[in-house]
Amino acid sequence: MSIFDLNAYEVVLTEDLPDLKSKGYLLKHKKSGARVLLMENDDENKVFTIGFRTPPSDSTGVPHIMEHSVLCGSRDFPVKDPFVELVKGSLNTFLNAMTYPDKTVYPVASCNDKDFQNLMHVYMDAVFYPNIYQHDEIFRQEGWSYKLDEPDGKLEYNGVVYNEMKGAFSSPEGVLDRVILNSLFPDTSYAYESGGDPEEIPNLTYEQFLDFHRKYYHPSNSYIYLYGDMDMEEKLKWLDENYLCEFDAAEVDSEICFQKPFDKMIEVEKTYSISSEETEEENTYLSYNKVIATSLDEKLYQAFQILDYALLSAPGAPLKKALMDAGIGKDIMGSYDNGIYQPIFSIIAKNAEPQQKEQFVQVIEDTLRKIVEDGIDRKALEAGINYHEFRFREADFGNYPKGLMYGLDLFDSWLYDEKKPFIHMQAIPTFAFLKEQIGTRYFEDLIQKWILDNPHGSMVIVKPERGRTARMDRELDEKLQTYKAGLSPDEVEKLARDTAELIVYQESEDAREDMEKIPVLGREDISREIAPICNEERVCGGIPMVYHNVETNGIGYVTLLFDLSGVPEEKLPYVGMLQAVLGIIDTTHYEYGELFNEINVHTGGIGTSLELYPDVTKVKEKEFRATFEMKGKALYPKMDVLFKMMREILTESKLEDEKRLKEILSMLKSRLQMSFLSSGHTTAALRALSYSSPLSKFKDDTDGIGYYEAVKEIEEHFEEKKEELIANLKELAARIFRADNLMISYTAAPEGLDAVEKEMETFKNGLFERTDGDEQENRCILHCVKRNEGFKTSSKVQYVARTGNFIDGGAAYSGALHILKVILSYDYLWQNIRVKGGAYGCMCNFNRIGEGYLISYRDPNLEKTIDVYEKVTEYLRNFEADDRDMNKYIIGTISNIDRPMNPSAKGTRSMNLYMNHVTEEMIRKEREEILNAGQEEIRALADVVAAMLAADQLCVIGSEEKIEEQKALFGEVRTLF
């Protein structure tokens, strides 16, 4: 690349990045002072990010509100929500923005060059020329505002960020994370909450908000990142000529300050809210935290990830084991946060008691002293290094483009030293160095220096307070009504007028010519081809196998699928518990900690899951296949170890280990609670679907609220129930893990086939034998009951789910329902639930087997939201869209379908289609229905939504006050925890 021809930039640094098959360049834009970093390679999934250092000086959440607000219209794109218009009409593979404690980043990704250029244009315009200066309504909508519907009504606060953070502050883990960060850095910007504390957000004025943009959103404070296969010279020229050349370099004081280390550890105590029916006993969080140098030390950056694995995160790790054995907490977690200037190593006990804090510290320090004295288990260090190195080499980030994740990792050094952007991109030499240190006391010395002898730490206790949310809501309500009572009639009138004017602004239509400024691709930019399906039926060692021929870089991805159709309904929660236990309990030949390390030394890991495959050819009968799956991955020469360890877990696990079972159930209960609080929308949708769907009932019983209730019952009455638990686990293992109940999915290049075929015969012979009793198996019959439940929690916000089966209601599936998902999520629901209602999110889905849902996320409303759902059909019957709008919706829809896939995802997708009986013809037909849809096809979907709503299935997880207040909506109301 001839970047040296570009006079507008100076080249600061060039670097070969062989680990990432990339060439790196660090540039500086001469006129504006913008920092620009390029990673050139052959990845078609291109990434652009612009980020700013945004250290907060208080907890009003101004960085977070700014992140939302700049995406609400700008100079070249003066519509109210260009971000949403892009989501609807772009082929992006990633489009979002994120606020961190010290930076705000705006990343986009796309495989289509024209689309990529459009996304860059909208984001550059948004950050440098936002409409926030012309429209204070943006600040009031996204940040906070007074809400007064009529002069004699009740005064409230509203705002998207305000409600989002009310939800975030309702989670005890969220409270804990914030207190840890704030406690360790009292003299720096990390002492404040960049997302915003709901109690502080209303202190932010519009002028302060604008001042924040004026100060920090300048190219001299920016970090621009381009990654992938593109004409870098053209992009740099465009950035210079369209944006950067318009600014002169400026001094922006945004330095992330270094916290002077403490002389001694400090202690901080805070409370979090539980509902009035939850117990305060065994509900405290204890956290021991130490600051580890800075993230500019690339060896420590990785070494503490390895120590976190070896000491704490791996099952059976010594610190976790010592704390569990001492009876401190029921769930021990750890974290190493190296995404800030001074990383934090934390040891956390959940479900503990406040009076255990001295013992907690003593057990940690005694255990670490013994480890330093005796040496760390070599196998644990080898496993930790291999675990992280395998992941680094594989670069499998699920749905996230790898260029996006590399960009975020770059900030871990670039933000704090602009001459060191690439130090974390060259991890292979660091892993090699760390391997050489095993057995040299390097790791033991790190424990001594940075944990035992390091006074820069905090002990954080986060205690439950029953009814805290209700008390705070009451106090806030009194404060607001007192404030209103002190206003003159004219001032009250003005508040009501402001509220009405904001609604008028939100409901006003953007001018057609402004809408047309948002770039949109044409249907001709979309391929009519579908992604290839690679399924080849084979037999491997007498076992049916579906082989997926994909180039995987020498890694074989194995999935064992055991059929669950013979398991009776009442045993389903035990299947969930069996899945949770396997791999983290002792086996005949290994203690569970050794087992985990043995797996991670030789392979890329083994995991289990329960999967459900609806048969799309038998939708009316609601037939589906449930499987217990074990997934493993390894380099081809290590397949023998992979299969040996899989068999060990499946057939040699000591399911009678009472002590370990009790520990796992306690941990399981705790993790389920955490997931319900963070993903209440999907939990509520699954529960509501289970009222009529056998498939969803199965999932709820093995992974949802039904499962949680079974786990809680056994955990709380363990002594009476342990024998029944053990008998069920053993009986299920023997019934499920048989060769005649097994099929295999295998993703690899052809040269990886021999390795699996060689192992299969031995593996199959080691499984359980069929017994006479197994002959009488019947297919599991599930009994669905409509309950329409309201689950009360201590949260300040709601997750509202409305579901139903539209095929049951007489409607049919069509590919156009994919478009409906985009239209509702980013037009009707977005406008009514997020923009006007103040909820953080809203989603919907309609699938091939007729299941549909409408859900809201961190929503201050309940009844109002249900009313919005009810009016969807009316909206659709009157739906209007011209060709340009339809184009946009169709492109946004295809963008969701045509995501680039890594090798393992290609195999998984192909196998899912095989198991669901979805043919290539069906996918082609669906794609044509999407590409050919127009206004009339969308209007016709009103019948689909009407059929779904007619099922009248409702489930809400949320604030106990709100649910009690509106309990007439529900068939049953009860406390979730």
PDB file of C-alpha atoms in Angstrom, residues 227-379:
ATOM      1  CA  TYR A 227      -9.389  -3.332   9.269  1.00  0.00           C
ATOM      2  CA  GLY A 228      -9.708  -5.791   6.400  1.00  0.00           C
ATOM      3  CA  ASP A 229      -9.458  -6.080   2.641  1.00  0.00           C
ATOM      4  CA  MET A 230     -10.087  -2.624   1.162  1.00  0.00           C
ATOM      5  CA  ASP A 231      -8.406   0.230  -0.701  1.00  0.00           C
ATOM      6  CA  MET A 232      -6.873   1.866   2.379  1.00  0.00           C
ATOM      7  CA  GLU A 233      -5.518   4.816   0.395  1.00  0.00           C
ATOM      8  CA  GLU A 234      -8.997   5.646  -0.917  1.00  0.00           C
ATOM      9  CA  LYS A 235     -10.506   5.453   2.600  1.00  0.00           C
ATOM     10  CA  LEU A 236      -7.787   7.674   4.102  1.00  0.00           C
ATOM     11  CA  LYS A 237      -8.217  10.223   1.320  1.00  0.00           C
ATOM     12  CA  TRP A 238     -11.989  10.258   1.923  1.00  0.00           C
ATOM     13  CA  LEU A 239     -11.565  10.707   5.711  1.00  0.00           C
ATOM     14  CA  ASP A 240      -9.185  13.605   5.147  1.00  0.00           C
ATOM     15  CA  GLU A 241     -11.157  15.425   2.458  1.00  0.00           C
ATOM     16  CA  ASN A 242     -14.620  15.020   3.997  1.00  0.00           C
ATOM     17  CA  TYR A 243     -13.958  15.402   7.724  1.00  0.00           C
ATOM     18  CA  LEU A 244     -10.476  15.621   9.186  1.00  0.00           C
ATOM     19  CA  CYS A 245      -9.260  18.537   7.032  1.00  0.00           C
ATOM     20  CA  GLU A 246     -12.078  20.678   8.529  1.00  0.00           C
ATOM     21  CA  PHE A 247     -10.384  20.686  11.962  1.00  0.00           C
ATOM     22  CA  ASP A 248      -7.142  22.086  13.350  1.00  0.00           C
ATOM     23  CA  ALA A 249      -5.228  20.097  15.950  1.00  0.00           C
ATOM     24  CA  ALA A 250      -6.207  21.041  19.507  1.00  0.00           C
ATOM     25  CA  GLU A 251      -5.036  20.259  23.007  1.00  0.00           C
ATOM     26  CA  VAL A 252      -7.654  17.962  24.534  1.00  0.00           C
ATOM     27  CA  ASP A 253      -7.040  17.036  28.148  1.00  0.00           C
ATOM     28  CA  SER A 254      -8.508  13.547  28.257  1.00  0.00           C
ATOM     29  CA  GLU A 255      -5.627  11.715  29.874  1.00  0.00           C
ATOM     30  CA  ILE A 256      -6.601   8.637  31.845  1.00  0.00           C
ATOM     31  CA  CYS A 257      -4.848   9.362  35.116  1.00  0.00           C
ATOM     32  CA  PHE A 258      -2.826   6.820  37.063  1.00  0.00           C
ATOM     33  CA  GLN A 259      -4.140   6.024  40.542  1.00  0.00           C
ATOM     34  CA  LYS A 260      -1.359   6.312  43.103  1.00  0.00           C
ATOM     35  CA  PRO A 261      -1.201   2.888  44.825  1.00  0.00           C
ATOM     36  CA  PHE A 262      -2.768   2.639  48.296  1.00  0.00           C
ATOM     37  CA  ASP A 263      -0.733   2.181  51.475  1.00  0.00           C
ATOM     38  CA  LYS A 264      -3.249  -0.395  52.668  1.00  0.00           C
ATOM     39  CA  MET A 265      -6.339  -2.197  51.441  1.00  0.00           C
ATOM     40  CA  ILE A 266      -9.604  -0.357  51.923  1.00  0.00           C
ATOM     41  CA  GLU A 267     -13.051  -1.701  52.754  1.00  0.00           C
ATOM     42  CA  VAL A 268     -16.293  -0.532  51.120  1.00  0.00           C
ATOM     43  CA  GLU A 269     -19.813  -1.624  51.961  1.00  0.00           C
ATOM     44  CA  LYS A 270     -22.886  -1.032  49.756  1.00  0.00           C
ATOM     45  CA  THR A 271     -26.425  -2.379  49.556  1.00  0.00           C
ATOM     46  CA  TYR A 272     -28.447  -3.772  46.675  1.00  0.00           C
ATOM     47  CA  SER A 273     -32.165  -4.401  46.453  1.00  0.00           C
ATOM     48  CA  ILE A 274     -34.046  -7.674  46.860  1.00  0.00           C
ATOM     49  CA  SER A 275     -37.813  -8.064  46.709  1.00  0.00           C
ATOM     50  CA  SER A 276     -39.873  -7.977  49.894  1.00  0.00           C
ATOM     51  CA  GLU A 277     -40.291 -11.777  49.805  1.00  0.00           C
ATOM     52  CA  GLU A 278     -36.613 -12.684  49.317  1.00  0.00           C
ATOM     53  CA  THR A 279     -34.386 -13.518  52.259  1.00  0.00           C
ATOM     54  CA  GLU A 280     -31.396 -11.416  53.307  1.00  0.00           C
ATOM     55  CA  GLU A 281     -29.639 -14.521  54.622  1.00  0.00           C
ATOM     56  CA  GLU A 282     -26.818 -15.928  52.487  1.00  0.00           C
ATOM     57  CA  ASN A 283     -27.354 -13.178  49.934  1.00  0.00           C
ATOM     58  CA  THR A 284     -24.239 -11.043  50.387  1.00  0.00           C
ATOM     59  CA  TYR A 285     -21.397 -10.611  47.883  1.00  0.00           C
ATOM     60  CA  LEU A 286     -17.821 -10.553  49.179  1.00  0.00           C
ATOM     61  CA  SER A 287     -15.112  -9.388  46.794  1.00  0.00           C
ATOM     62  CA  TYR A 288     -11.329  -9.255  47.244  1.00  0.00           C
ATOM     63  CA  ASN A 289      -9.724  -7.049  44.580  1.00  0.00           C
ATOM     64  CA  LYS A 290      -6.174  -6.082  43.637  1.00  0.00           C
ATOM     65  CA  VAL A 291      -4.808  -3.673  41.025  1.00  0.00           C
ATOM     66  CA  ILE A 292      -2.257  -5.300  38.697  1.00  0.00           C
ATOM     67  CA  ALA A 293       0.284  -2.832  37.204  1.00  0.00           C
ATOM     68  CA  THR A 294      -1.014  -1.370  33.890  1.00  0.00           C
ATOM     69  CA  SER A 295      -2.392  -2.874  30.700  1.00  0.00           C
ATOM     70  CA  LEU A 296       0.777  -1.687  28.915  1.00  0.00           C
ATOM     71  CA  ASP A 297       2.693  -4.696  30.256  1.00  0.00           C
ATOM     72  CA  GLU A 298       1.893  -7.276  27.557  1.00  0.00           C
ATOM     73  CA  LYS A 299       3.294 -10.181  29.599  1.00  0.00           C
ATOM     74  CA  LEU A 300       1.250  -9.423  32.729  1.00  0.00           C
ATOM     75  CA  TYR A 301      -1.789  -8.732  30.506  1.00  0.00           C
ATOM     76  CA  GLN A 302      -1.752 -12.418  29.497  1.00  0.00           C
ATOM     77  CA  ALA A 303      -0.112 -13.915  32.605  1.00  0.00           C
ATOM     78  CA  PHE A 304      -2.966 -12.867  34.887  1.00  0.00           C
ATOM     79  CA  GLN A 305      -5.498 -14.390  32.490  1.00  0.00           C
ATOM     80  CA  ILE A 306      -3.581 -17.653  32.966  1.00  0.00           C
ATOM     81  CA  LEU A 307      -3.495 -17.169  36.756  1.00  0.00           C
ATOM     82  CA  ASP A 308      -7.217 -16.417  36.797  1.00  0.00           C
ATOM     83  CA  TYR A 309      -7.762 -19.770  35.048  1.00  0.00           C
ATOM     84  CA  ALA A 310      -5.317 -21.739  37.237  1.00  0.00           C
ATOM     85  CA  LEU A 311      -6.298 -20.245  40.614  1.00  0.00           C
ATOM     86  CA  LEU A 312      -9.948 -19.427  40.247  1.00  0.00           C
ATOM     87  CA  SER A 313     -11.977 -19.891  37.081  1.00  0.00           C
ATOM     88  CA  ALA A 314     -11.290 -23.505  36.172  1.00  0.00           C
ATOM     89  CA  PRO A 315     -13.504 -26.050  37.984  1.00  0.00           C
ATOM     90  CA  GLY A 316     -11.536 -27.418  40.930  1.00  0.00           C
ATOM     91  CA  ALA A 317      -9.141 -24.439  40.908  1.00  0.00           C
ATOM     92  CA  PRO A 318      -7.514 -24.164  44.373  1.00  0.00           C
ATOM     93  CA  LEU A 319      -8.932 -20.788  45.471  1.00  0.00           C
ATOM     94  CA  LYS A 320     -12.439 -21.728  44.393  1.00  0.00           C
ATOM     95  CA  LYS A 321     -12.136 -25.108  46.150  1.00  0.00           C
ATOM     96  CA  ALA A 322     -10.717 -23.638  49.376  1.00  0.00           C
ATOM     97  CA  LEU A 323     -13.533 -21.079  49.663  1.00  0.00           C
ATOM     98  CA  MET A 324     -16.230 -23.658  48.894  1.00  0.00           C
ATOM     99  CA  ASP A 325     -14.734 -26.089  51.439  1.00  0.00           C
ATOM    100  CA  ALA A 326     -14.721 -23.307  54.046  1.00  0.00           C
ATOM    101  CA  GLY A 327     -18.449 -22.753  53.379  1.00  0.00           C
ATOM    102  CA  ILE A 328     -17.957 -19.147  52.261  1.00  0.00           C
ATOM    103  CA  GLY A 329     -20.534 -18.428  49.588  1.00  0.00           C
ATOM    104  CA  LYS A 330     -22.258 -20.895  47.300  1.00  0.00           C
ATOM    105  CA  ASP A 331     -20.818 -19.611  44.052  1.00  0.00           C
ATOM    106  CA  ILE A 332     -17.188 -18.515  43.687  1.00  0.00           C
ATOM    107  CA  MET A 333     -16.343 -16.373  40.690  1.00  0.00           C
ATOM    108  CA  GLY A 334     -13.283 -14.546  39.546  1.00  0.00           C
ATOM    109  CA  SER A 335     -12.454 -11.953  36.978  1.00  0.00           C
ATOM    110  CA  TYR A 336      -9.416 -10.282  35.513  1.00  0.00           C
ATOM    111  CA  ASP A 337     -10.470  -7.002  33.910  1.00  0.00           C
ATOM    112  CA  ASN A 338      -7.635  -5.856  31.634  1.00  0.00           C
ATOM    113  CA  GLY A 339      -9.752  -3.500  29.528  1.00  0.00           C
ATOM    114  CA  ILE A 340      -8.846  -0.482  31.703  1.00  0.00           C
ATOM    115  CA  TYR A 341      -5.568   1.358  32.353  1.00  0.00           C
ATOM    116  CA  GLN A 342      -4.832  -0.440  35.647  1.00  0.00           C
ATOM    117  CA  PRO A 343      -6.270  -3.979  35.429  1.00  0.00           C
ATOM    118  CA  ILE A 344      -8.157  -5.559  38.336  1.00  0.00           C
ATOM    119  CA  PHE A 345      -7.928  -9.122  39.609  1.00  0.00           C
ATOM    120  CA  SER A 346     -11.035 -10.030  41.658  1.00  0.00           C
ATOM    121  CA  ILE A 347     -12.116 -13.006  43.758  1.00  0.00           C
ATOM    122  CA  ILE A 348     -15.859 -13.014  44.458  1.00  0.00           C
ATOM    123  CA  ALA A 349     -18.023 -15.122  46.783  1.00  0.00           C
ATOM    124  CA  LYS A 350     -21.747 -14.951  46.068  1.00  0.00           C
ATOM    125  CA  ASN A 351     -24.474 -16.042  48.557  1.00  0.00           C
ATOM    126  CA  ALA A 352     -22.212 -15.405  51.539  1.00  0.00           C
ATOM    127  CA  GLU A 353     -22.766 -13.643  54.888  1.00  0.00           C
ATOM    128  CA  PRO A 354     -21.262 -10.216  55.850  1.00  0.00           C
ATOM    129  CA  GLN A 355     -19.657 -11.658  58.998  1.00  0.00           C
ATOM    130  CA  GLN A 356     -17.592 -14.058  56.870  1.00  0.00           C
ATOM    131  CA  LYS A 357     -15.445 -11.259  55.427  1.00  0.00           C
ATOM    132  CA  GLU A 358     -12.394 -11.804  57.717  1.00  0.00           C
ATOM    133  CA  GLN A 359     -12.486 -15.548  57.095  1.00  0.00           C
ATOM    134  CA  PHE A 360     -12.892 -14.875  53.347  1.00  0.00           C
ATOM    135  CA  VAL A 361      -9.682 -12.813  53.265  1.00  0.00           C
ATOM    136  CA  GLN A 362      -7.843 -15.291  55.470  1.00  0.00           C
ATOM    137  CA  VAL A 363      -8.756 -18.322  53.332  1.00  0.00           C
ATOM    138  CA  ILE A 364      -7.677 -16.483  50.160  1.00  0.00           C
ATOM    139  CA  GLU A 365      -4.340 -15.351  51.586  1.00  0.00           C
ATOM    140  CA  ASP A 366      -3.535 -18.647  53.362  1.00  0.00           C
ATOM    141  CA  THR A 367      -4.314 -20.602  50.193  1.00  0.00           C
ATOM    142  CA  LEU A 368      -2.177 -18.290  48.054  1.00  0.00           C
ATOM    143  CA  ARG A 369       0.748 -18.463  50.508  1.00  0.00           C
ATOM    144  CA  LYS A 370       0.636 -22.255  50.365  1.00  0.00           C
ATOM    145  CA  ILE A 371       0.510 -22.163  46.542  1.00  0.00           C
ATOM    146  CA  VAL A 372       3.525 -19.815  46.453  1.00  0.00           C
ATOM    147  CA  GLU A 373       5.406 -22.123  48.833  1.00  0.00           C
ATOM    148  CA  ASP A 374       4.513 -25.434  47.146  1.00  0.00           C
ATOM    149  CA  GLY A 375       4.362 -24.189  43.555  1.00  0.00           C
ATOM    150  CA  ILE A 376       1.373 -23.952  41.203  1.00  0.00           C
ATOM    151  CA  ASP A 377       0.138 -27.129  39.583  1.00  0.00           C
ATOM    152  CA  ARG A 378       2.084 -27.289  36.280  1.00  0.00           C
ATOM    153  CA  LYS A 379      -0.822 -28.946  34.476  1.00  0.00           C
TER     154      LYS A 379
END
